[in-house]
XYZ file of C-alpha atoms in Angstrom:
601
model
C -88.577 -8.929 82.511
C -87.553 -6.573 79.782
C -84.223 -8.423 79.618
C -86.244 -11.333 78.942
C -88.343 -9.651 76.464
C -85.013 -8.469 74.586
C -83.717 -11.883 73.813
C -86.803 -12.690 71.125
C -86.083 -9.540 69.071
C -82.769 -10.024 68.939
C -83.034 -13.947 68.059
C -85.740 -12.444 65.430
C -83.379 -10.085 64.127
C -80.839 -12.117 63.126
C -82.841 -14.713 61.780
C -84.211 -11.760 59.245
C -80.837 -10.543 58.814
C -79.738 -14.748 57.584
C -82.647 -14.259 55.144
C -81.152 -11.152 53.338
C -79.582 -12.010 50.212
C -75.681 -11.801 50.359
C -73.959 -8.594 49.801
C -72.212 -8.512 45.994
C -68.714 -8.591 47.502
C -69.594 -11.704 49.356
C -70.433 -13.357 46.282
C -67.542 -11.786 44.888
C -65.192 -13.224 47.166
C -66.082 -16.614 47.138
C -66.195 -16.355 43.215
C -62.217 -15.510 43.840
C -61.661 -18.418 46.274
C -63.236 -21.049 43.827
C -61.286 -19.775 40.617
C -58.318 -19.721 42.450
C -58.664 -23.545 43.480
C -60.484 -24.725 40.124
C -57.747 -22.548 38.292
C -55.046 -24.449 40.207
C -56.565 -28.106 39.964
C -56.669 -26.932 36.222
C -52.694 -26.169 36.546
C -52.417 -29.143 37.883
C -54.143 -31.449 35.899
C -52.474 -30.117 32.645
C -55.390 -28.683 31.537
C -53.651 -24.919 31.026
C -50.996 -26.221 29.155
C -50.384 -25.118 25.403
C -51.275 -27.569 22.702
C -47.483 -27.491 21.609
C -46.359 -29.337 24.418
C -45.467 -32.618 23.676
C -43.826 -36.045 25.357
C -39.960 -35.735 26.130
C -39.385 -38.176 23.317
C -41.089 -36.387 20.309
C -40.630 -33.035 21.567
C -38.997 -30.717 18.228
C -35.963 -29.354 19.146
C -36.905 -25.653 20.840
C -33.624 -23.490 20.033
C -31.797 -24.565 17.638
C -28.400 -23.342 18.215
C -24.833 -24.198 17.258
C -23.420 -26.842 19.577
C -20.398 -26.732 21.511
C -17.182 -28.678 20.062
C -16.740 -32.041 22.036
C -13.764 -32.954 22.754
C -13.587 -36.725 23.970
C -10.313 -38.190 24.490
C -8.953 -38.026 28.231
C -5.746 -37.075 26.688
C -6.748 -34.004 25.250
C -4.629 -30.501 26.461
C -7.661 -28.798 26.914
C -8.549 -31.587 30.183
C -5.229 -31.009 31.574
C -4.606 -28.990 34.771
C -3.955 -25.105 34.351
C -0.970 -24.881 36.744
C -0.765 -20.891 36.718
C -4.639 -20.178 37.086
C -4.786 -23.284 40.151
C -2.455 -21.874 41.996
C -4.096 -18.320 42.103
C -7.349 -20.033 42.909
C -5.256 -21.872 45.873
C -4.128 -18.653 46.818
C -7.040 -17.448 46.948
C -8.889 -20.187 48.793
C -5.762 -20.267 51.745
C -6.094 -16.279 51.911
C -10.225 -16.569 52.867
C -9.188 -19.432 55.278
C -6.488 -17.966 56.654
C -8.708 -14.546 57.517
C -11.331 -16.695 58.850
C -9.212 -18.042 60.668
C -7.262 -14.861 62.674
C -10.648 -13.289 62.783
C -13.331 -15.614 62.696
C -12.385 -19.371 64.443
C -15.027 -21.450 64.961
C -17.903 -19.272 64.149
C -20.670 -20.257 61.995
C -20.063 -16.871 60.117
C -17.143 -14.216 58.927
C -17.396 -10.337 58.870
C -14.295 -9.033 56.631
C -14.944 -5.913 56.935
C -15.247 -5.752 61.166
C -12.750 -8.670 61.445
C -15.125 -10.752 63.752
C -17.659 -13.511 63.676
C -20.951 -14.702 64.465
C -22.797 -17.533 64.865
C -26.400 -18.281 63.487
C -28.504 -18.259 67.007
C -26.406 -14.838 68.210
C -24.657 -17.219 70.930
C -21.443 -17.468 71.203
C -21.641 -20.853 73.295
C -23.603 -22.412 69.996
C -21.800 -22.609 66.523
C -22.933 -25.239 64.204
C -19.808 -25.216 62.386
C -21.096 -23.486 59.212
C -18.167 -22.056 57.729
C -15.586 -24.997 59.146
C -17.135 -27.938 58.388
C -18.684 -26.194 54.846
C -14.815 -26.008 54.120
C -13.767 -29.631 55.454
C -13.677 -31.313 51.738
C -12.287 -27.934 50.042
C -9.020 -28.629 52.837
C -9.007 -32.392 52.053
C -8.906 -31.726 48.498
C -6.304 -28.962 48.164
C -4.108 -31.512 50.458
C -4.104 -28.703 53.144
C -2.788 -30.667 56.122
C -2.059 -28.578 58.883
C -5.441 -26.168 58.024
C -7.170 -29.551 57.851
C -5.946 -30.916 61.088
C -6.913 -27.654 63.545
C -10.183 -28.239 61.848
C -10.952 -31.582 62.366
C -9.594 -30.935 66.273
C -12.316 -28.551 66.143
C -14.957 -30.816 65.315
C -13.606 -33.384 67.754
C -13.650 -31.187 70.757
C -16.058 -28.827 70.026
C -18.681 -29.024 67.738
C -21.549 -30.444 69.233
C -25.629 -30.380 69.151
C -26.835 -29.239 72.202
C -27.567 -26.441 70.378
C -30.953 -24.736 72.148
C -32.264 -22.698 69.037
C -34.382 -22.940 65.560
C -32.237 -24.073 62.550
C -33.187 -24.199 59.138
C -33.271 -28.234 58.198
C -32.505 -27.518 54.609
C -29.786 -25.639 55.227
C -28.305 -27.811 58.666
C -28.827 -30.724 55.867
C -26.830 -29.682 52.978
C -23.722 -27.564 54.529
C -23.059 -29.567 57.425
C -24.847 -32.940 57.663
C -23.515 -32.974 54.237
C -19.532 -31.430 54.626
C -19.037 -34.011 57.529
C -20.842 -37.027 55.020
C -18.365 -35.337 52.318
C -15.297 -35.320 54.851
C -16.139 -38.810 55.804
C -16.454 -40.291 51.935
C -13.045 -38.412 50.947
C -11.181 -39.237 54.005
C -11.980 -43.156 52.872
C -11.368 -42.871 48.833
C -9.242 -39.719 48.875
C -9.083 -38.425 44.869
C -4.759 -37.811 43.750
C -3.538 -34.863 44.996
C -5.583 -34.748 48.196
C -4.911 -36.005 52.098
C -4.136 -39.342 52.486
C -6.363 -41.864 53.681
C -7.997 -41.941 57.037
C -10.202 -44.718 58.796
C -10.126 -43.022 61.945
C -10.905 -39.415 60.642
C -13.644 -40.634 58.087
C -15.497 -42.794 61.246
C -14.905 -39.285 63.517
C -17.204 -37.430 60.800
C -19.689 -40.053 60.276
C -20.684 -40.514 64.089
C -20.850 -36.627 63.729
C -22.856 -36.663 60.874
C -25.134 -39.765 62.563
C -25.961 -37.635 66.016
C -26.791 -34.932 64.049
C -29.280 -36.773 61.566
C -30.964 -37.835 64.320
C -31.157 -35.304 66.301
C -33.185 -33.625 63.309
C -35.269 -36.364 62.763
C -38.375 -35.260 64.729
C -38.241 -32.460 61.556
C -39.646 -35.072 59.528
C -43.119 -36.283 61.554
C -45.599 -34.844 59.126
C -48.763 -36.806 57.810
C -47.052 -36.616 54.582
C -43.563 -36.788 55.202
C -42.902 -33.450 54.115
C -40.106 -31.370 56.991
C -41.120 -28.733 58.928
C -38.402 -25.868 58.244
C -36.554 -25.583 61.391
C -35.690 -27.488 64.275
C -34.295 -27.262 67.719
C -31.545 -29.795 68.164
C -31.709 -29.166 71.812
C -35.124 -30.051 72.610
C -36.422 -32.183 69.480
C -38.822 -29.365 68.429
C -39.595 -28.735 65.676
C -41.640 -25.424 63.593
C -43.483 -24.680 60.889
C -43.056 -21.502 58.528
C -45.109 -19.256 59.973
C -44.378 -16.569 57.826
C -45.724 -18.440 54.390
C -48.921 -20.206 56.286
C -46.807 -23.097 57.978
C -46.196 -24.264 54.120
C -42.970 -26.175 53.055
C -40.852 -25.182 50.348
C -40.402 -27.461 47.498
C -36.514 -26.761 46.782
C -35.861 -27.074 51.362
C -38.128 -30.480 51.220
C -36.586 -32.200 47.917
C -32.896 -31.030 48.767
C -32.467 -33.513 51.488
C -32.357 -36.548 49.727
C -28.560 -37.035 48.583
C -27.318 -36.828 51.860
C -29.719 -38.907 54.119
C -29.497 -41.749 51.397
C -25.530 -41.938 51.742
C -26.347 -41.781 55.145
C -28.909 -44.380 55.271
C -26.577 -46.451 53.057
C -23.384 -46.246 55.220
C -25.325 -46.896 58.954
C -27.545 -49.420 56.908
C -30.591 -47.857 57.813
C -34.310 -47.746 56.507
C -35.343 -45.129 58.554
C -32.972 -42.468 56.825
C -33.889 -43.673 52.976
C -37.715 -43.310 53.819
C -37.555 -40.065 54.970
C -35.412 -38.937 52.160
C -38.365 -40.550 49.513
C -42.110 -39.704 51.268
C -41.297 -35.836 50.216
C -40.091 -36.908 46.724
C -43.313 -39.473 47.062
C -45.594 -36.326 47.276
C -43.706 -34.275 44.095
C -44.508 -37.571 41.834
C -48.261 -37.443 42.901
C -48.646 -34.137 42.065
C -46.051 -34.217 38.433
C -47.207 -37.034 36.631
C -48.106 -36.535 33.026
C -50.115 -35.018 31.850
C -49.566 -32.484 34.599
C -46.756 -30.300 33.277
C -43.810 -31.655 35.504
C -43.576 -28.151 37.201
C -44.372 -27.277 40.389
C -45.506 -24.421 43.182
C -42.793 -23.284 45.150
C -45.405 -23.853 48.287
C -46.271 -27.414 49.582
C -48.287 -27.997 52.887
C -46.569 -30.566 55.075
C -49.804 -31.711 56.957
C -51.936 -32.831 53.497
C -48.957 -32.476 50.962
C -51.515 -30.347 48.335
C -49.433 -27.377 46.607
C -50.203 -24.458 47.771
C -51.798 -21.970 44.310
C -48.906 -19.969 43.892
C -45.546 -18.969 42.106
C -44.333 -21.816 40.083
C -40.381 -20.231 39.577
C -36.555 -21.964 38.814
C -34.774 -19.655 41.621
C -35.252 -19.308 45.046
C -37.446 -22.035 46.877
C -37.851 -24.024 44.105
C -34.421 -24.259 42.379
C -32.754 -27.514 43.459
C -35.556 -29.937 43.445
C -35.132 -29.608 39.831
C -31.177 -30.568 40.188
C -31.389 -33.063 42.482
C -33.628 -35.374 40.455
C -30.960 -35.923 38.056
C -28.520 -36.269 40.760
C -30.610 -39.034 42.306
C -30.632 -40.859 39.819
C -26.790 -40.677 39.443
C -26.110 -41.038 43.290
C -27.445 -44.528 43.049
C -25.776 -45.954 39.897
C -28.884 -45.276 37.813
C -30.631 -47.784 39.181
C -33.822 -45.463 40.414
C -35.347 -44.902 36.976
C -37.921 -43.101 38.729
C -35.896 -40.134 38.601
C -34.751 -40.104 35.482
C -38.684 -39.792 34.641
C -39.342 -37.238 36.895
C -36.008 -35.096 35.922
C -37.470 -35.755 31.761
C -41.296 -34.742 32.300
C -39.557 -31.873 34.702
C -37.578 -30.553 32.372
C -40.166 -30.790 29.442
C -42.789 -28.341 31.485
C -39.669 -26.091 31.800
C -38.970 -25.997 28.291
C -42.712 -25.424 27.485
C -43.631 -23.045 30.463
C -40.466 -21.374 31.766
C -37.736 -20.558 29.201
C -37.605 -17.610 27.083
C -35.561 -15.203 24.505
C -34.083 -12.000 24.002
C -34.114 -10.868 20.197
C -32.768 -8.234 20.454
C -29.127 -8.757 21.042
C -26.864 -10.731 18.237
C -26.757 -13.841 18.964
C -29.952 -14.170 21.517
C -30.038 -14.949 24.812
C -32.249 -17.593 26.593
C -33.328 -17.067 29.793
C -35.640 -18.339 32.475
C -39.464 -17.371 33.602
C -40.949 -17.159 36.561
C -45.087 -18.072 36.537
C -47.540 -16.669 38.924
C -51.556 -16.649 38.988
C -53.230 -13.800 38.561
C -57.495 -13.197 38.947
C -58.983 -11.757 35.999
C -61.929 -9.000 36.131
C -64.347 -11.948 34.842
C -62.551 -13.651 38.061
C -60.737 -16.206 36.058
C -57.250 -17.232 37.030
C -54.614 -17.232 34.408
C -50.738 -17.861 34.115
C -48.789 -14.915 33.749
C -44.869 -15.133 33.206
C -42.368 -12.123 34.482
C -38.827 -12.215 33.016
C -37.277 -12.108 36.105
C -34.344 -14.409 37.006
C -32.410 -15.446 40.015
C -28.817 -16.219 40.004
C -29.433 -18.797 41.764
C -31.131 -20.005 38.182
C -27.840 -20.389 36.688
C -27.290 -23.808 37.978
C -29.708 -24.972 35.643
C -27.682 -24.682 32.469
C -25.281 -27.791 33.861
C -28.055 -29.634 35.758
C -29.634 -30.022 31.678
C -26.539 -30.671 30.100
C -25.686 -33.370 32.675
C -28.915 -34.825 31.987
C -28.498 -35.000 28.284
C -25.258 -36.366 28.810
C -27.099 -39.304 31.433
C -26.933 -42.687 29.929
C -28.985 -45.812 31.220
C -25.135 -46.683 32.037
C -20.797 -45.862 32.123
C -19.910 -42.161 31.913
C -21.641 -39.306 31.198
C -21.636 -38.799 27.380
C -22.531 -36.060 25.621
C -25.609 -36.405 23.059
C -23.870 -36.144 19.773
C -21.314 -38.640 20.879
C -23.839 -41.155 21.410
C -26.391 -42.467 18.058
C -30.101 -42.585 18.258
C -30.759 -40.392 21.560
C -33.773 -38.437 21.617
C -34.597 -34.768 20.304
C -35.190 -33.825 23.903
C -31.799 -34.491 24.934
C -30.354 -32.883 22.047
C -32.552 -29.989 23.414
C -31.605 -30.088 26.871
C -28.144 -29.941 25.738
C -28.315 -26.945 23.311
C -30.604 -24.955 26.179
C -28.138 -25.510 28.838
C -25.365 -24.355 26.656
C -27.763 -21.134 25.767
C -28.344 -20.489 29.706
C -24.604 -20.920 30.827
C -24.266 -18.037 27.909
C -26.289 -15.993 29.279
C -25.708 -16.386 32.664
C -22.221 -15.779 31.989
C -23.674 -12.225 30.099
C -25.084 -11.011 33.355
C -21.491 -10.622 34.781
C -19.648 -9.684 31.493
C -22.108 -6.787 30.391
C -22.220 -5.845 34.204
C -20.233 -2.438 35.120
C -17.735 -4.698 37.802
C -17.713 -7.810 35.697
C -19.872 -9.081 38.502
C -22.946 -10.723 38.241
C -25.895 -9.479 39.890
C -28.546 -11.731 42.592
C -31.483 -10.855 40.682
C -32.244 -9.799 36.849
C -35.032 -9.061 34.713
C -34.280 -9.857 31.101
C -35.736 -7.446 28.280
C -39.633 -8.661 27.342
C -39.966 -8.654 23.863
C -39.831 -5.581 21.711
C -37.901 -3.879 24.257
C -34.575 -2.982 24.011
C -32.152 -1.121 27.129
C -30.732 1.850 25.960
C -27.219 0.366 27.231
C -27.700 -2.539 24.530
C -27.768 -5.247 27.159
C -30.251 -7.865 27.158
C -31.257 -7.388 30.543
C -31.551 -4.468 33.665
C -31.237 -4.359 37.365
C -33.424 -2.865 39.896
C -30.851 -0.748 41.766
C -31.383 2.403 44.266
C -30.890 6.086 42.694
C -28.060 7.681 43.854
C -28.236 10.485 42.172
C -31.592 11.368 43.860
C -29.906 9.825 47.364
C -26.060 9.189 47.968
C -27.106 7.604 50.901
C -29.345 5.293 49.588
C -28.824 1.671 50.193
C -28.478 -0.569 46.688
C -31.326 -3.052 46.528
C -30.712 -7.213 47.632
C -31.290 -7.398 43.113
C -28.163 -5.443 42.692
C -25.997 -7.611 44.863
C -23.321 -9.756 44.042
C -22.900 -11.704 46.872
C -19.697 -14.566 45.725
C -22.600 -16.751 45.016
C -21.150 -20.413 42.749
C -24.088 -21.269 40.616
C -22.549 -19.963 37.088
C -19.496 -20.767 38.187
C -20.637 -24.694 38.925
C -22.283 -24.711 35.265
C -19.206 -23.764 33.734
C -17.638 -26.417 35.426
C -19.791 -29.192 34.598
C -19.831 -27.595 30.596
C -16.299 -28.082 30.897
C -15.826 -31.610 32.193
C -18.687 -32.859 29.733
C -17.325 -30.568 26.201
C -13.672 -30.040 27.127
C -14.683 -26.630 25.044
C -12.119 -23.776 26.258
C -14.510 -21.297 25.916
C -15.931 -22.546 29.669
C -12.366 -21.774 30.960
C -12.193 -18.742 29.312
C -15.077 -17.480 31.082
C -14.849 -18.607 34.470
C -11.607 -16.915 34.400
C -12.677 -13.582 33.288
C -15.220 -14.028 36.168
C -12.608 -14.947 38.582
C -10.681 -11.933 38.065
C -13.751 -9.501 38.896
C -14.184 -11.114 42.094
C -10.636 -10.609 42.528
C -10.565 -6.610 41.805
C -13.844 -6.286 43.421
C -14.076 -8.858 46.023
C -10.674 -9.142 48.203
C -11.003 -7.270 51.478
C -6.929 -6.096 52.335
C -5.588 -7.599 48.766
C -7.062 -10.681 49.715
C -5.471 -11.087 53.546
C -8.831 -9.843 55.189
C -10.713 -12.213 52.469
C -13.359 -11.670 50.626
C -16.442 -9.551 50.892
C -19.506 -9.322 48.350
C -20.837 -5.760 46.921
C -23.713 -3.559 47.272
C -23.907 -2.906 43.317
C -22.515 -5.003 40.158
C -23.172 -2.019 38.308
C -21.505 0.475 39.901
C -17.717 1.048 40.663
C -18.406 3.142 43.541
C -20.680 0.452 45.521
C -19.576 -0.684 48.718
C -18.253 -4.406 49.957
C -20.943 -5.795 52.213
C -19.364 -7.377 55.602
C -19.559 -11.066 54.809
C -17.939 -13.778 53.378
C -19.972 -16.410 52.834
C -19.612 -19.750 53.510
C -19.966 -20.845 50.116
C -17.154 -18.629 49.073
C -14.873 -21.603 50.251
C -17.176 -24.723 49.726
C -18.712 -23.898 46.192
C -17.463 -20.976 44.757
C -13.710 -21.267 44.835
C -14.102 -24.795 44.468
C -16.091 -24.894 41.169
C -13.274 -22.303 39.998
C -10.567 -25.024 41.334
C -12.194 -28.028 39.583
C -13.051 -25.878 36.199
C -8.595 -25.506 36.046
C -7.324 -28.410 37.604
C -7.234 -32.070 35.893
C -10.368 -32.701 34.545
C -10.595 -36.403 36.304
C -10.228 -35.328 39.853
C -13.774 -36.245 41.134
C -15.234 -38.434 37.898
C -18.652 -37.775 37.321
C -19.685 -41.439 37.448
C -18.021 -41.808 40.854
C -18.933 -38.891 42.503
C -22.123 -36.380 42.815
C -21.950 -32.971 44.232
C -24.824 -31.741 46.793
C -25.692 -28.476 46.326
C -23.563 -27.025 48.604
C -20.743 -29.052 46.151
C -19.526 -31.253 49.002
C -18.999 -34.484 46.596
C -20.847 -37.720 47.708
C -20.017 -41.055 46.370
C -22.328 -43.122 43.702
C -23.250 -46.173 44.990
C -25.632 -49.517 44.105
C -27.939 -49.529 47.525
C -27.538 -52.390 49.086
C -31.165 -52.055 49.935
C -34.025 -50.211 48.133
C -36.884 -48.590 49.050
C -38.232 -46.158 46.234
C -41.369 -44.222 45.270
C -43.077 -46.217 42.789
């Protein structure tokens, strides 16, 4: 009975307790949750952004700097091959491989320092071919024969995807779904100077690259279309990010696209193309004007809704932005879609994410990175940090390709061309101003070296070293045993290098040579592990001489890094810029007119 009597008073007391007004932080918290969505929707919608900000056609030019020279006759000296600095580069290239290869065959991964390997799932049953296949086109390229034919044995024989572990799809997509695609195109239309022509060879890497798409197709069965971020190629499984709420990121689902379209377009197949466009589908619903073109670096693959969020040009976010331009080059300019989405993208950057530092002669121009922020009235605003990835430094070619990106024939620079728009003009003058100062970040560095992450000076503040920019980096003053922070790394990454490049093919200005080689010779007093015959290792601190070489060489050492350096000396028509397009991993991918298409509209 007095069980029975019990259940009444309780029922009573929580009915009284329902009644009770809500505590203040209650109130307080779901004032934070709606802020934080209106504040986004707001972000969104366009509503946040400054009154300046205008369409990409009338925009006024934003920093109006000197321009490069042009030079534009294929004739000119300046386009000719460097035969001195090439063959150092070469050198240097056949050293890595050559360590990789005593020390390292057939893993996914090289260790310089402990002369051994490693392979991405710990087994040493399961390579993927990282490092080998990343290196494919860089051997077919240089003409490297005998290196080239041990690999592609390897492949035959070996490489195969019963591999019974998680794998990153971005990263599966554009090293080796994309080297073997790459390996395959070259092997069919072989630039001068490279390995003959293959049917056989280029057919081996397409069935290889064909087993391998599908095998990572299950990846791709979202309600929106957006990839989950790893997959077992074993089993068809396939798994969410758990450690960012199961959410996508925007750079690993719009970095996909150049190599499942060649794909789709050589095996003639829809299936590939669609799943290449729903993600890009989902970053047009939610970048259409007058939303300001940039986006989170957070996506949710189940309803495709942005996650509220950091909204930044570096890591997860960084090639979505290049690869919009590159669409619309892989397919002979025939998707204008892109070329819409790559102008309103680039406007929001220019109005949202660039800045300058004063206080050096001339300035720099740098990047921003925007993140919300709840306000003690609990209002969400926009704040920008001055922070900037080297991973960033890709941009400053991505904009001056896309100034130089006519409706049709090669790429021409603006001033070469009457009546193009301000914004191009612009484009081209900030891309210019961000190769500068990305180059600045290794010159005013204490190795020459640039470092993974910088924060350039906010204004009215000036380093007491006179640089435009600092480094977090451990003390070891306080602690010689201290271990230099992942910011102070230098770790052979290619994305300054790659601008450079592109500056160069597009200007023909020495000035691009000049500094890619003063880069290339820090990595070579720096970087070689055993003058070079061990490879090459990244370091622990680019502003320190004492730091210490960190026991990896990675794989884009040998497919971006020493190839941009290879392509910024030799002739300036090896891969034409209206024939080929680079992923970015740099494994070069033919233009073509699709035989069928099936865009977002």
């Amino acid at each position: 009975m007095a069980a029975k009597k019990s259940k009444p008073a309780r029922r009573a007391k929580t009915k009284a307790e329902e009644e009770k007004p809500k505590p203040s932080w209650w109130w307080a918290l779901v004032a934070v949750v709606v802020a934080v969505a209106v504040g986004y929707v707001a972000f969104l919608k366009g509503s946040s952004a400054p009154s300046h900000v205008m369409s990409y056609s009338n925009r006024e030019p934003l920093v109006p700097f000197p321009l490069p020279p042009l030079h534009d006759l294929p004739s000119h000296p300046l386009y000719e091959e460097d035969t001195e600095k090439v063959r150092e580069i070469r050198t240097a290239f056949a050293k890595s491989w050559n360590a990789y290869k005593r020390h390292a065959w057939g893993y996914d991964e090289f260790h310089p320092l402990s002369k051994s390997g490693s392979n991405l799932l710990g087994k040493d049953d399961a390579p993927l071919g990282y490092t080998m296949v990343d290196a494919l086109d860089m051997l077919i390229l240089l003409g490297m024969k005998e290196e080239y034919v041990e690999a592609r044995e390897w492949i035959r024989t070996t490489l195969h995807w019963d591999i019974d572990g998680r794998l990153n799809v971005f990263e599966t997509t554009i090293r080796v779904l994309g080297g073997l695609l790459s390996a395959s195109a070259l092997m069919l239309d072989p630039p001068a100077g490279a390995l003959p022509r293959s049917l056989d060879d280029a057919q081996l890497f397409l069935d290889k690259a064909a087993t391998l798409a599908e095998r990572m197709l299950p990846a791709f069965q979202t309600p929106s279309g957006i990839p989950k971020r790893e997959i077992n190629l074993a089993t068809g499984e396939a798994f969410f990010d758990t450690d960012n709420r199961n959410a996508s990121s925007l750079a690993e689902a719009t970095t996909i696209q150049l190599e499942f379209k060649y794909l789709a377009e050589r095996l003639h197949n829809a299936t590939y193309w669609s799943l290449a466009e729903r993600p890009m589908q989902v970053a047009l619903d939610h970048s259409k004007p007058p939303e300001p073109g940039v986006l989170p670096i957070f996506v949710d693959p189940i309803s495709g809704q942005f996650y509220a969020g950091e909204v930044r040009l570096g890591s997860r976010g960084d090639s979505y932005y290049e690869y919009l331009v590159k669409q619309y080059l892989q397919t002979n300019r025939t998707e204008d879609v892109y070329r819409a989405m790559y102008e309103h993208a680039f406007s929001g950057i220019k109005a949202f994410l660039l800045g300058k530092v004063t206080s050096v002669t001339p300035p720099l121009v740098h990047t921003l990175e925007m993140f919300p922020r709840q306000t003690m009235m609990m209002e969400l605003e926009w704040l920008r940090r001055t922070k900037q990835d080297h991973l960033v430094c890709f941009l400053g070619g991505t904009m001056m390709t896309g100034a130089a990106a006519q409706t049709y024939g090669p790429l021409t620079p603006p001033m070469a061309v009457p009546g193009i728009p301000a914004a191009r003009w612009e484009d081209w003058q900030v891309g210019h101003e961000l190769i500068r100062s990305c180059v600045d970040t290794y010159t005013a560095s204490a190795t020459g070296l640039g470092a993974e992450i910088v924060f350039f000076n906010p204004p009215g503040y000036s380093e007491p070293n006179g640089r435009a920019w600092r480094v977090k980096r451990a003390n070891r003053a306080l602690d010689p045993y201290a271990e230099a922070l992942i910011d102070s790394r230098n770790i052979l990454r290619p994305e300054t290098i790659e601008s450079l490049y592109i500056a160069f093919q597009l200007t023909g200005d020495p000035v691009y040579r000049e500094w890619g080689w003063t880069i290339f010779q820090s990595f070579q007093r720096w970087c070689q592990v055993d003058g070079g015959d061990g490879g090459y290792a990244g370091i622990d601190d680019v502003d320190s001489v004492d730091h210490q070489q960190i026991d990896r060489m990675e794989t884009f050492w040998l497919s971006e890094t020493l190839k941009y350096f290879y392509l910024l000396f030799t002739k300036r028509d090896l891969l034409p810029f209206h024939q080929w397009v680079l992923n970015t991993e740099a494994h070069p991918l033919p233009v073509f007119t699709p035989t069928f298409l099936t865009h977002v509209e």
